[in-house]
Amino acid sequence: MRLRLIAEIEKHMPTASCPYPEGLAFAKPSEFHAERLSDAFKAPLLPFGLGPSEVEWTRVRKAATELQRALIGLGHDGFRELNWQAPLWWEDDKPLGHEGYLVAEILFDAAKAMERKRKAGLKASKKRNWQAAALAKVARQIWAEEEWDSKPETYGRAYNRLADYVEPEVRNALAFNMNYEKHREEFAPRTEKLDALGPFGRFLDGVLKCFGCKISPASALRSLSDAQKALDKVGRTAPKT
């Protein structure tokens, strides 16, 4: 199935077959895109920010608190000894104990935020085809990314999710580029006709068939739209504290 999916991606987006620089986990963009689509199919809630339950996030939050308490309990001497135990590759200007405390604080805040979302009702509904919606969401992103990367004369230097491991200067220039994020969100069609598929619709149709989804691109995009509207509505009404 993986090879069939890669072939489907390259059929509709030939630029995705161009090789990545050596040393990356994927030989070409199509392999990376196939992995993303497979992940979306296996865990369809993740592309929507819906993953672990409230209970799991609570465990993370409590563990982060316990780590902070344990570090404080070491005292000044213990903190110093902990810093001495850092591996040789550890950066000297980032003491191990202080970094651990900082990471625990960040984890606490993130887990608490996800707890609030779960309490507000951001949960999957059995009435919605989440797999089709997730595949449509990721397929739209891939379609937009390949368009951007294949036309540097229009959009600027190529950028993809693996480029920041290769060219930090590209990441620094584009990581907060709102035009790029807007492009990823808006470039691909949000709807398709049942009887007259466009280029993206044919790509999405091929993706759905690779995963054995007996649903049309139009229906998959409608599921995506309904899911996003529901999540946006809950997000607006979610408690702030």
PDB file of N, CA and C in Angstrom, residues 125-221:
ATOM      1  N   SER A 125     -16.706  12.640  17.331  1.00  0.00           N
ATOM      2  CA  SER A 125     -18.084  12.177  17.245  1.00  0.00           C
ATOM      3  C   SER A 125     -18.151  10.930  16.374  1.00  0.00           C
ATOM      4  N   LYS A 126     -18.906   9.953  16.794  1.00  0.00           N
ATOM      5  CA  LYS A 126     -19.038   8.722  16.022  1.00  0.00           C
ATOM      6  C   LYS A 126     -19.798   8.962  14.715  1.00  0.00           C
ATOM      7  N   LYS A 127     -20.489  10.098  14.614  1.00  0.00           N
ATOM      8  CA  LYS A 127     -21.286  10.386  13.427  1.00  0.00           C
ATOM      9  C   LYS A 127     -20.444  10.891  12.264  1.00  0.00           C
ATOM     10  N   ARG A 128     -19.187  11.241  12.526  1.00  0.00           N
ATOM     11  CA  ARG A 128     -18.355  11.851  11.492  1.00  0.00           C
ATOM     12  C   ARG A 128     -17.275  10.870  11.036  1.00  0.00           C
ATOM     13  N   ASN A 129     -16.981  10.880   9.733  1.00  0.00           N
ATOM     14  CA  ASN A 129     -15.914  10.040   9.184  1.00  0.00           C
ATOM     15  C   ASN A 129     -14.596  10.757   9.402  1.00  0.00           C
ATOM     16  N   TRP A 130     -13.995  10.517  10.567  1.00  0.00           N
ATOM     17  CA  TRP A 130     -12.776  11.232  10.920  1.00  0.00           C
ATOM     18  C   TRP A 130     -11.595  10.826  10.054  1.00  0.00           C
ATOM     19  N   GLN A 131     -11.549   9.588   9.610  1.00  0.00           N
ATOM     20  CA  GLN A 131     -10.441   9.160   8.766  1.00  0.00           C
ATOM     21  C   GLN A 131     -10.452   9.890   7.429  1.00  0.00           C
ATOM     22  N   ALA A 132     -11.620   9.980   6.817  1.00  0.00           N
ATOM     23  CA  ALA A 132     -11.729  10.692   5.538  1.00  0.00           C
ATOM     24  C   ALA A 132     -11.430  12.171   5.725  1.00  0.00           C
ATOM     25  N   ALA A 133     -11.923  12.741   6.812  1.00  0.00           N
ATOM     26  CA  ALA A 133     -11.681  14.165   7.082  1.00  0.00           C
ATOM     27  C   ALA A 133     -10.197  14.428   7.302  1.00  0.00           C
ATOM     28  N   ALA A 134      -9.534  13.536   8.039  1.00  0.00           N
ATOM     29  CA  ALA A 134      -8.103  13.699   8.315  1.00  0.00           C
ATOM     30  C   ALA A 134      -7.289  13.565   7.035  1.00  0.00           C
ATOM     31  N   LEU A 135      -7.640  12.592   6.198  1.00  0.00           N
ATOM     32  CA  LEU A 135      -6.929  12.424   4.933  1.00  0.00           C
ATOM     33  C   LEU A 135      -7.121  13.644   4.039  1.00  0.00           C
ATOM     34  N   ALA A 136      -8.338  14.192   4.035  1.00  0.00           N
ATOM     35  CA  ALA A 136      -8.599  15.390   3.234  1.00  0.00           C
ATOM     36  C   ALA A 136      -7.796  16.574   3.746  1.00  0.00           C
ATOM     37  N   LYS A 137      -7.696  16.699   5.060  1.00  0.00           N
ATOM     38  CA  LYS A 137      -6.953  17.816   5.654  1.00  0.00           C
ATOM     39  C   LYS A 137      -5.470  17.747   5.303  1.00  0.00           C
ATOM     40  N   VAL A 138      -4.881  16.583   5.477  1.00  0.00           N
ATOM     41  CA  VAL A 138      -3.454  16.423   5.191  1.00  0.00           C
ATOM     42  C   VAL A 138      -3.201  16.514   3.689  1.00  0.00           C
ATOM     43  N   ALA A 139      -4.097  15.968   2.879  1.00  0.00           N
ATOM     44  CA  ALA A 139      -3.945  16.036   1.424  1.00  0.00           C
ATOM     45  C   ALA A 139      -3.967  17.481   0.943  1.00  0.00           C
ATOM     46  N   ARG A 140      -4.826  18.318   1.528  1.00  0.00           N
ATOM     47  CA  ARG A 140      -4.872  19.740   1.162  1.00  0.00           C
ATOM     48  C   ARG A 140      -3.546  20.413   1.500  1.00  0.00           C
ATOM     49  N   GLN A 141      -2.976  20.084   2.653  1.00  0.00           N
ATOM     50  CA  GLN A 141      -1.698  20.674   3.048  1.00  0.00           C
ATOM     51  C   GLN A 141      -0.588  20.259   2.089  1.00  0.00           C
ATOM     52  N   ILE A 142      -0.555  18.983   1.754  1.00  0.00           N
ATOM     53  CA  ILE A 142       0.474  18.467   0.839  1.00  0.00           C
ATOM     54  C   ILE A 142       0.349  19.130  -0.534  1.00  0.00           C
ATOM     55  N   TRP A 143      -0.865  19.239  -1.016  1.00  0.00           N
ATOM     56  CA  TRP A 143      -1.114  19.856  -2.319  1.00  0.00           C
ATOM     57  C   TRP A 143      -0.582  21.294  -2.337  1.00  0.00           C
ATOM     58  N   ALA A 144      -0.835  22.035  -1.276  1.00  0.00           N
ATOM     59  CA  ALA A 144      -0.385  23.428  -1.189  1.00  0.00           C
ATOM     60  C   ALA A 144       1.132  23.503  -1.051  1.00  0.00           C
ATOM     61  N   GLU A 145       1.720  22.620  -0.259  1.00  0.00           N
ATOM     62  CA  GLU A 145       3.163  22.634  -0.047  1.00  0.00           C
ATOM     63  C   GLU A 145       3.923  22.338  -1.333  1.00  0.00           C
ATOM     64  N   GLU A 146       3.442  21.360  -2.095  1.00  0.00           N
ATOM     65  CA  GLU A 146       4.112  21.022  -3.345  1.00  0.00           C
ATOM     66  C   GLU A 146       3.990  22.155  -4.362  1.00  0.00           C
ATOM     67  N   GLU A 147       2.862  22.833  -4.364  1.00  0.00           N
ATOM     68  CA  GLU A 147       2.701  23.994  -5.237  1.00  0.00           C
ATOM     69  C   GLU A 147       3.733  25.065  -4.887  1.00  0.00           C
ATOM     70  N   TRP A 148       3.899  25.324  -3.600  1.00  0.00           N
ATOM     71  CA  TRP A 148       4.855  26.332  -3.128  1.00  0.00           C
ATOM     72  C   TRP A 148       6.289  25.930  -3.500  1.00  0.00           C
ATOM     73  N   ASP A 149       6.620  24.684  -3.182  1.00  0.00           N
ATOM     74  CA  ASP A 149       7.992  24.220  -3.391  1.00  0.00           C
ATOM     75  C   ASP A 149       8.365  24.136  -4.873  1.00  0.00           C
ATOM     76  N   SER A 150       7.376  23.881  -5.719  1.00  0.00           N
ATOM     77  CA  SER A 150       7.665  23.674  -7.141  1.00  0.00           C
ATOM     78  C   SER A 150       7.758  24.974  -7.929  1.00  0.00           C
ATOM     79  N   LYS A 151       7.408  26.099  -7.308  1.00  0.00           N
ATOM     80  CA  LYS A 151       7.406  27.375  -8.035  1.00  0.00           C
ATOM     81  C   LYS A 151       8.118  28.461  -7.239  1.00  0.00           C
ATOM     82  N   PRO A 152       9.437  28.313  -7.069  1.00  0.00           N
ATOM     83  CA  PRO A 152      10.182  29.321  -6.310  1.00  0.00           C
ATOM     84  C   PRO A 152      10.135  30.696  -6.949  1.00  0.00           C
ATOM     85  N   GLU A 153       9.934  30.736  -8.276  1.00  0.00           N
ATOM     86  CA  GLU A 153       9.863  32.026  -8.949  1.00  0.00           C
ATOM     87  C   GLU A 153       8.595  32.789  -8.554  1.00  0.00           C
ATOM     88  N   THR A 154       7.604  32.067  -8.061  1.00  0.00           N
ATOM     89  CA  THR A 154       6.353  32.697  -7.646  1.00  0.00           C
ATOM     90  C   THR A 154       6.303  32.923  -6.143  1.00  0.00           C
ATOM     91  N   TYR A 155       6.724  31.915  -5.391  1.00  0.00           N
ATOM     92  CA  TYR A 155       6.566  31.972  -3.941  1.00  0.00           C
ATOM     93  C   TYR A 155       7.855  32.254  -3.171  1.00  0.00           C
ATOM     94  N   GLY A 156       8.996  32.147  -3.832  1.00  0.00           N
ATOM     95  CA  GLY A 156      10.254  32.287  -3.117  1.00  0.00           C
ATOM     96  C   GLY A 156      10.911  30.927  -2.951  1.00  0.00           C
ATOM     97  N   ARG A 157      11.910  30.852  -2.112  1.00  0.00           N
ATOM     98  CA  ARG A 157      12.663  29.612  -1.947  1.00  0.00           C
ATOM     99  C   ARG A 157      11.778  28.486  -1.446  1.00  0.00           C
ATOM    100  N   ALA A 158      12.083  27.284  -1.910  1.00  0.00           N
ATOM    101  CA  ALA A 158      11.297  26.119  -1.520  1.00  0.00           C
ATOM    102  C   ALA A 158      11.350  25.918  -0.010  1.00  0.00           C
ATOM    103  N   TYR A 159      10.234  25.498   0.540  1.00  0.00           N
ATOM    104  CA  TYR A 159      10.150  25.241   1.981  1.00  0.00           C
ATOM    105  C   TYR A 159       9.250  24.048   2.212  1.00  0.00           C
ATOM    106  N   ASN A 160       9.700  23.128   3.054  1.00  0.00           N
ATOM    107  CA  ASN A 160       8.852  22.002   3.435  1.00  0.00           C
ATOM    108  C   ASN A 160       9.181  21.628   4.871  1.00  0.00           C
ATOM    109  N   ARG A 161       8.475  20.651   5.388  1.00  0.00           N
ATOM    110  CA  ARG A 161       8.610  20.330   6.808  1.00  0.00           C
ATOM    111  C   ARG A 161       9.958  19.716   7.153  1.00  0.00           C
ATOM    112  N   LEU A 162      10.701  19.266   6.178  1.00  0.00           N
ATOM    113  CA  LEU A 162      12.020  18.713   6.453  1.00  0.00           C
ATOM    114  C   LEU A 162      13.131  19.711   6.148  1.00  0.00           C
ATOM    115  N   ALA A 163      12.798  20.801   5.475  1.00  0.00           N
ATOM    116  CA  ALA A 163      13.833  21.749   5.064  1.00  0.00           C
ATOM    117  C   ALA A 163      14.519  22.388   6.248  1.00  0.00           C
ATOM    118  N   ASP A 164      13.815  22.535   7.369  1.00  0.00           N
ATOM    119  CA  ASP A 164      14.429  23.223   8.493  1.00  0.00           C
ATOM    120  C   ASP A 164      15.554  22.405   9.120  1.00  0.00           C
ATOM    121  N   TYR A 165      15.641  21.131   8.778  1.00  0.00           N
ATOM    122  CA  TYR A 165      16.763  20.327   9.256  1.00  0.00           C
ATOM    123  C   TYR A 165      17.980  20.490   8.345  1.00  0.00           C
ATOM    124  N   VAL A 166      17.748  21.062   7.167  1.00  0.00           N
ATOM    125  CA  VAL A 166      18.810  21.164   6.183  1.00  0.00           C
ATOM    126  C   VAL A 166      19.310  22.597   6.040  1.00  0.00           C
ATOM    127  N   GLU A 167      18.384  23.530   5.981  1.00  0.00           N
ATOM    128  CA  GLU A 167      18.741  24.914   5.748  1.00  0.00           C
ATOM    129  C   GLU A 167      18.138  25.812   6.834  1.00  0.00           C
ATOM    130  N   PRO A 168      18.844  25.996   7.925  1.00  0.00           N
ATOM    131  CA  PRO A 168      18.312  26.819   9.015  1.00  0.00           C
ATOM    132  C   PRO A 168      17.954  28.226   8.571  1.00  0.00           C
ATOM    133  N   GLU A 169      18.694  28.759   7.584  1.00  0.00           N
ATOM    134  CA  GLU A 169      18.397  30.121   7.154  1.00  0.00           C
ATOM    135  C   GLU A 169      17.028  30.202   6.484  1.00  0.00           C
ATOM    136  N   VAL A 170      16.614  29.103   5.813  1.00  0.00           N
ATOM    137  CA  VAL A 170      15.291  29.074   5.210  1.00  0.00           C
ATOM    138  C   VAL A 170      14.233  29.037   6.304  1.00  0.00           C
ATOM    139  N   ARG A 171      14.497  28.218   7.327  1.00  0.00           N
ATOM    140  CA  ARG A 171      13.561  28.139   8.437  1.00  0.00           C
ATOM    141  C   ARG A 171      13.392  29.487   9.105  1.00  0.00           C
ATOM    142  N   ASN A 172      14.505  30.165   9.354  1.00  0.00           N
ATOM    143  CA  ASN A 172      14.435  31.452  10.027  1.00  0.00           C
ATOM    144  C   ASN A 172      13.667  32.472   9.208  1.00  0.00           C
ATOM    145  N   ALA A 173      13.776  32.363   7.886  1.00  0.00           N
ATOM    146  CA  ALA A 173      13.114  33.330   7.032  1.00  0.00           C
ATOM    147  C   ALA A 173      11.631  33.046   6.884  1.00  0.00           C
ATOM    148  N   LEU A 174      11.247  31.755   7.009  1.00  0.00           N
ATOM    149  CA  LEU A 174       9.875  31.390   6.679  1.00  0.00           C
ATOM    150  C   LEU A 174       9.060  30.810   7.825  1.00  0.00           C
ATOM    151  N   ALA A 175       9.710  30.508   8.950  1.00  0.00           N
ATOM    152  CA  ALA A 175       9.001  29.847  10.037  1.00  0.00           C
ATOM    153  C   ALA A 175       7.788  30.648  10.483  1.00  0.00           C
ATOM    154  N   PHE A 176       7.906  31.952  10.466  1.00  0.00           N
ATOM    155  CA  PHE A 176       6.797  32.798  10.893  1.00  0.00           C
ATOM    156  C   PHE A 176       6.206  33.555   9.701  1.00  0.00           C
ATOM    157  N   ASN A 177       6.401  33.010   8.524  1.00  0.00           N
ATOM    158  CA  ASN A 177       5.890  33.649   7.317  1.00  0.00           C
ATOM    159  C   ASN A 177       4.396  33.375   7.192  1.00  0.00           C
ATOM    160  N   MET A 178       3.615  34.378   7.452  1.00  0.00           N
ATOM    161  CA  MET A 178       2.170  34.200   7.433  1.00  0.00           C
ATOM    162  C   MET A 178       1.658  33.880   6.031  1.00  0.00           C
ATOM    163  N   ASN A 179       2.369  34.347   5.021  1.00  0.00           N
ATOM    164  CA  ASN A 179       1.943  34.044   3.661  1.00  0.00           C
ATOM    165  C   ASN A 179       2.005  32.554   3.389  1.00  0.00           C
ATOM    166  N   TYR A 180       3.043  31.903   3.916  1.00  0.00           N
ATOM    167  CA  TYR A 180       3.176  30.467   3.714  1.00  0.00           C
ATOM    168  C   TYR A 180       2.068  29.702   4.423  1.00  0.00           C
ATOM    169  N   GLU A 181       1.810  30.060   5.664  1.00  0.00           N
ATOM    170  CA  GLU A 181       0.760  29.374   6.413  1.00  0.00           C
ATOM    171  C   GLU A 181      -0.606  29.627   5.789  1.00  0.00           C
ATOM    172  N   LYS A 182      -0.829  30.837   5.314  1.00  0.00           N
ATOM    173  CA  LYS A 182      -2.096  31.143   4.645  1.00  0.00           C
ATOM    174  C   LYS A 182      -2.235  30.330   3.376  1.00  0.00           C
ATOM    175  N   HIS A 183      -1.128  30.185   2.652  1.00  0.00           N
ATOM    176  CA  HIS A 183      -1.117  29.379   1.430  1.00  0.00           C
ATOM    177  C   HIS A 183      -1.463  27.924   1.731  1.00  0.00           C
ATOM    178  N   ARG A 184      -0.873  27.368   2.766  1.00  0.00           N
ATOM    179  CA  ARG A 184      -1.148  25.975   3.147  1.00  0.00           C
ATOM    180  C   ARG A 184      -2.611  25.775   3.502  1.00  0.00           C
ATOM    181  N   GLU A 185      -3.205  26.789   4.069  1.00  0.00           N
ATOM    182  CA  GLU A 185      -4.587  26.687   4.522  1.00  0.00           C
ATOM    183  C   GLU A 185      -5.590  26.918   3.398  1.00  0.00           C
ATOM    184  N   GLU A 186      -5.250  27.782   2.449  1.00  0.00           N
ATOM    185  CA  GLU A 186      -6.253  28.241   1.498  1.00  0.00           C
ATOM    186  C   GLU A 186      -6.055  27.786   0.056  1.00  0.00           C
ATOM    187  N   PHE A 187      -4.862  27.298  -0.308  1.00  0.00           N
ATOM    188  CA  PHE A 187      -4.607  27.040  -1.732  1.00  0.00           C
ATOM    189  C   PHE A 187      -5.454  25.912  -2.295  1.00  0.00           C
ATOM    190  N   ALA A 188      -5.490  24.788  -1.633  1.00  0.00           N
ATOM    191  CA  ALA A 188      -6.231  23.631  -2.163  1.00  0.00           C
ATOM    192  C   ALA A 188      -7.728  23.867  -2.061  1.00  0.00           C
ATOM    193  N   PRO A 189      -8.500  23.340  -3.009  1.00  0.00           N
ATOM    194  CA  PRO A 189      -9.963  23.495  -2.953  1.00  0.00           C
ATOM    195  C   PRO A 189     -10.553  22.934  -1.665  1.00  0.00           C
ATOM    196  N   ARG A 190     -11.601  23.591  -1.202  1.00  0.00           N
ATOM    197  CA  ARG A 190     -12.303  23.123  -0.005  1.00  0.00           C
ATOM    198  C   ARG A 190     -13.499  22.253  -0.370  1.00  0.00           C
ATOM    199  N   THR A 191     -13.915  22.308  -1.626  1.00  0.00           N
ATOM    200  CA  THR A 191     -15.060  21.521  -2.097  1.00  0.00           C
ATOM    201  C   THR A 191     -14.737  20.918  -3.465  1.00  0.00           C
ATOM    202  N   GLU A 192     -15.443  19.876  -3.805  1.00  0.00           N
ATOM    203  CA  GLU A 192     -15.320  19.246  -5.112  1.00  0.00           C
ATOM    204  C   GLU A 192     -16.704  18.809  -5.581  1.00  0.00           C
ATOM    205  N   LYS A 193     -16.903  18.826  -6.899  1.00  0.00           N
ATOM    206  CA  LYS A 193     -18.155  18.334  -7.459  1.00  0.00           C
ATOM    207  C   LYS A 193     -18.121  16.813  -7.533  1.00  0.00           C
ATOM    208  N   LEU A 194     -19.269  16.230  -7.401  1.00  0.00           N
ATOM    209  CA  LEU A 194     -19.339  14.765  -7.441  1.00  0.00           C
ATOM    210  C   LEU A 194     -19.024  14.225  -8.825  1.00  0.00           C
ATOM    211  N   ASP A 195     -19.435  14.946  -9.875  1.00  0.00           N
ATOM    212  CA  ASP A 195     -19.328  14.416 -11.236  1.00  0.00           C
ATOM    213  C   ASP A 195     -18.256  15.080 -12.081  1.00  0.00           C
ATOM    214  N   ALA A 196     -17.511  16.016 -11.505  1.00  0.00           N
ATOM    215  CA  ALA A 196     -16.481  16.708 -12.291  1.00  0.00           C
ATOM    216  C   ALA A 196     -15.326  17.101 -11.382  1.00  0.00           C
ATOM    217  N   LEU A 197     -14.480  16.126 -11.073  1.00  0.00           N
ATOM    218  CA  LEU A 197     -13.372  16.375 -10.161  1.00  0.00           C
ATOM    219  C   LEU A 197     -12.290  17.216 -10.829  1.00  0.00           C
ATOM    220  N   GLY A 198     -11.737  18.148 -10.060  1.00  0.00           N
ATOM    221  CA  GLY A 198     -10.614  18.925 -10.529  1.00  0.00           C
ATOM    222  C   GLY A 198      -9.315  18.203 -10.229  1.00  0.00           C
ATOM    223  N   PRO A 199      -8.169  18.827 -10.514  1.00  0.00           N
ATOM    224  CA  PRO A 199      -6.872  18.178 -10.267  1.00  0.00           C
ATOM    225  C   PRO A 199      -6.694  17.725  -8.823  1.00  0.00           C
ATOM    226  N   PHE A 200      -7.028  18.592  -7.866  1.00  0.00           N
ATOM    227  CA  PHE A 200      -6.885  18.185  -6.469  1.00  0.00           C
ATOM    228  C   PHE A 200      -7.880  17.078  -6.134  1.00  0.00           C
ATOM    229  N   GLY A 201      -9.091  17.191  -6.644  1.00  0.00           N
ATOM    230  CA  GLY A 201     -10.099  16.171  -6.379  1.00  0.00           C
ATOM    231  C   GLY A 201      -9.657  14.801  -6.847  1.00  0.00           C
ATOM    232  N   ARG A 202      -8.989  14.754  -7.991  1.00  0.00           N
ATOM    233  CA  ARG A 202      -8.501  13.465  -8.497  1.00  0.00           C
ATOM    234  C   ARG A 202      -7.388  12.923  -7.606  1.00  0.00           C
ATOM    235  N   PHE A 203      -6.545  13.824  -7.093  1.00  0.00           N
ATOM    236  CA  PHE A 203      -5.497  13.395  -6.159  1.00  0.00           C
ATOM    237  C   PHE A 203      -6.111  12.840  -4.878  1.00  0.00           C
ATOM    238  N   LEU A 204      -7.049  13.573  -4.314  1.00  0.00           N
ATOM    239  CA  LEU A 204      -7.695  13.123  -3.078  1.00  0.00           C
ATOM    240  C   LEU A 204      -8.437  11.808  -3.307  1.00  0.00           C
ATOM    241  N   ASP A 205      -9.069  11.670  -4.467  1.00  0.00           N
ATOM    242  CA  ASP A 205      -9.771  10.429  -4.787  1.00  0.00           C
ATOM    243  C   ASP A 205      -8.801   9.250  -4.794  1.00  0.00           C
ATOM    244  N   GLY A 206      -7.625   9.465  -5.377  1.00  0.00           N
ATOM    245  CA  GLY A 206      -6.623   8.404  -5.398  1.00  0.00           C
ATOM    246  C   GLY A 206      -6.141   8.050  -4.009  1.00  0.00           C
ATOM    247  N   VAL A 207      -5.952   9.070  -3.159  1.00  0.00           N
ATOM    248  CA  VAL A 207      -5.518   8.841  -1.774  1.00  0.00           C
ATOM    249  C   VAL A 207      -6.563   8.026  -1.020  1.00  0.00           C
ATOM    250  N   LEU A 208      -7.806   8.419  -1.136  1.00  0.00           N
ATOM    251  CA  LEU A 208      -8.883   7.711  -0.433  1.00  0.00           C
ATOM    252  C   LEU A 208      -8.961   6.250  -0.868  1.00  0.00           C
ATOM    253  N   LYS A 209      -8.795   6.011  -2.153  1.00  0.00           N
ATOM    254  CA  LYS A 209      -8.860   4.640  -2.655  1.00  0.00           C
ATOM    255  C   LYS A 209      -7.674   3.811  -2.171  1.00  0.00           C
ATOM    256  N   CYS A 210      -6.510   4.444  -2.026  1.00  0.00           N
ATOM    257  CA  CYS A 210      -5.341   3.721  -1.515  1.00  0.00           C
ATOM    258  C   CYS A 210      -5.606   3.153  -0.126  1.00  0.00           C
ATOM    259  N   PHE A 211      -6.403   3.884   0.653  1.00  0.00           N
ATOM    260  CA  PHE A 211      -6.711   3.447   2.024  1.00  0.00           C
ATOM    261  C   PHE A 211      -8.025   2.681   2.103  1.00  0.00           C
ATOM    262  N   GLY A 212      -8.629   2.405   0.949  1.00  0.00           N
ATOM    263  CA  GLY A 212      -9.868   1.632   0.938  1.00  0.00           C
ATOM    264  C   GLY A 212     -11.071   2.394   1.452  1.00  0.00           C
ATOM    265  N   CYS A 213     -11.022   3.714   1.416  1.00  0.00           N
ATOM    266  CA  CYS A 213     -12.147   4.532   1.888  1.00  0.00           C
ATOM    267  C   CYS A 213     -13.202   4.628   0.789  1.00  0.00           C
ATOM    268  N   LYS A 214     -14.373   4.121   1.066  1.00  0.00           N
ATOM    269  CA  LYS A 214     -15.453   4.158   0.086  1.00  0.00           C
ATOM    270  C   LYS A 214     -16.265   5.436   0.267  1.00  0.00           C
ATOM    271  N   ILE A 215     -15.636   6.536  -0.081  1.00  0.00           N
ATOM    272  CA  ILE A 215     -16.253   7.849   0.078  1.00  0.00           C
ATOM    273  C   ILE A 215     -15.687   8.753  -1.005  1.00  0.00           C
ATOM    274  N   SER A 216     -16.488   9.654  -1.502  1.00  0.00           N
ATOM    275  CA  SER A 216     -16.054  10.537  -2.567  1.00  0.00           C
ATOM    276  C   SER A 216     -15.225  11.688  -2.013  1.00  0.00           C
ATOM    277  N   PRO A 217     -14.384  12.303  -2.840  1.00  0.00           N
ATOM    278  CA  PRO A 217     -13.651  13.492  -2.394  1.00  0.00           C
ATOM    279  C   PRO A 217     -14.576  14.585  -1.894  1.00  0.00           C
ATOM    280  N   ALA A 218     -15.711  14.752  -2.548  1.00  0.00           N
ATOM    281  CA  ALA A 218     -16.670  15.773  -2.123  1.00  0.00           C
ATOM    282  C   ALA A 218     -17.153  15.506  -0.697  1.00  0.00           C
ATOM    283  N   SER A 219     -17.448  14.253  -0.398  1.00  0.00           N
ATOM    284  CA  SER A 219     -17.917  13.896   0.941  1.00  0.00           C
ATOM    285  C   SER A 219     -16.804  14.022   1.968  1.00  0.00           C
ATOM    286  N   ALA A 220     -15.581  13.654   1.582  1.00  0.00           N
ATOM    287  CA  ALA A 220     -14.451  13.772   2.500  1.00  0.00           C
ATOM    288  C   ALA A 220     -14.195  15.230   2.857  1.00  0.00           C
ATOM    289  N   LEU A 221     -14.272  16.105   1.866  1.00  0.00           N
ATOM    290  CA  LEU A 221     -14.071  17.529   2.123  1.00  0.00           C
ATOM    291  C   LEU A 221     -15.222  18.108   2.948  1.00  0.00           C
TER     292      LEU A 221
END
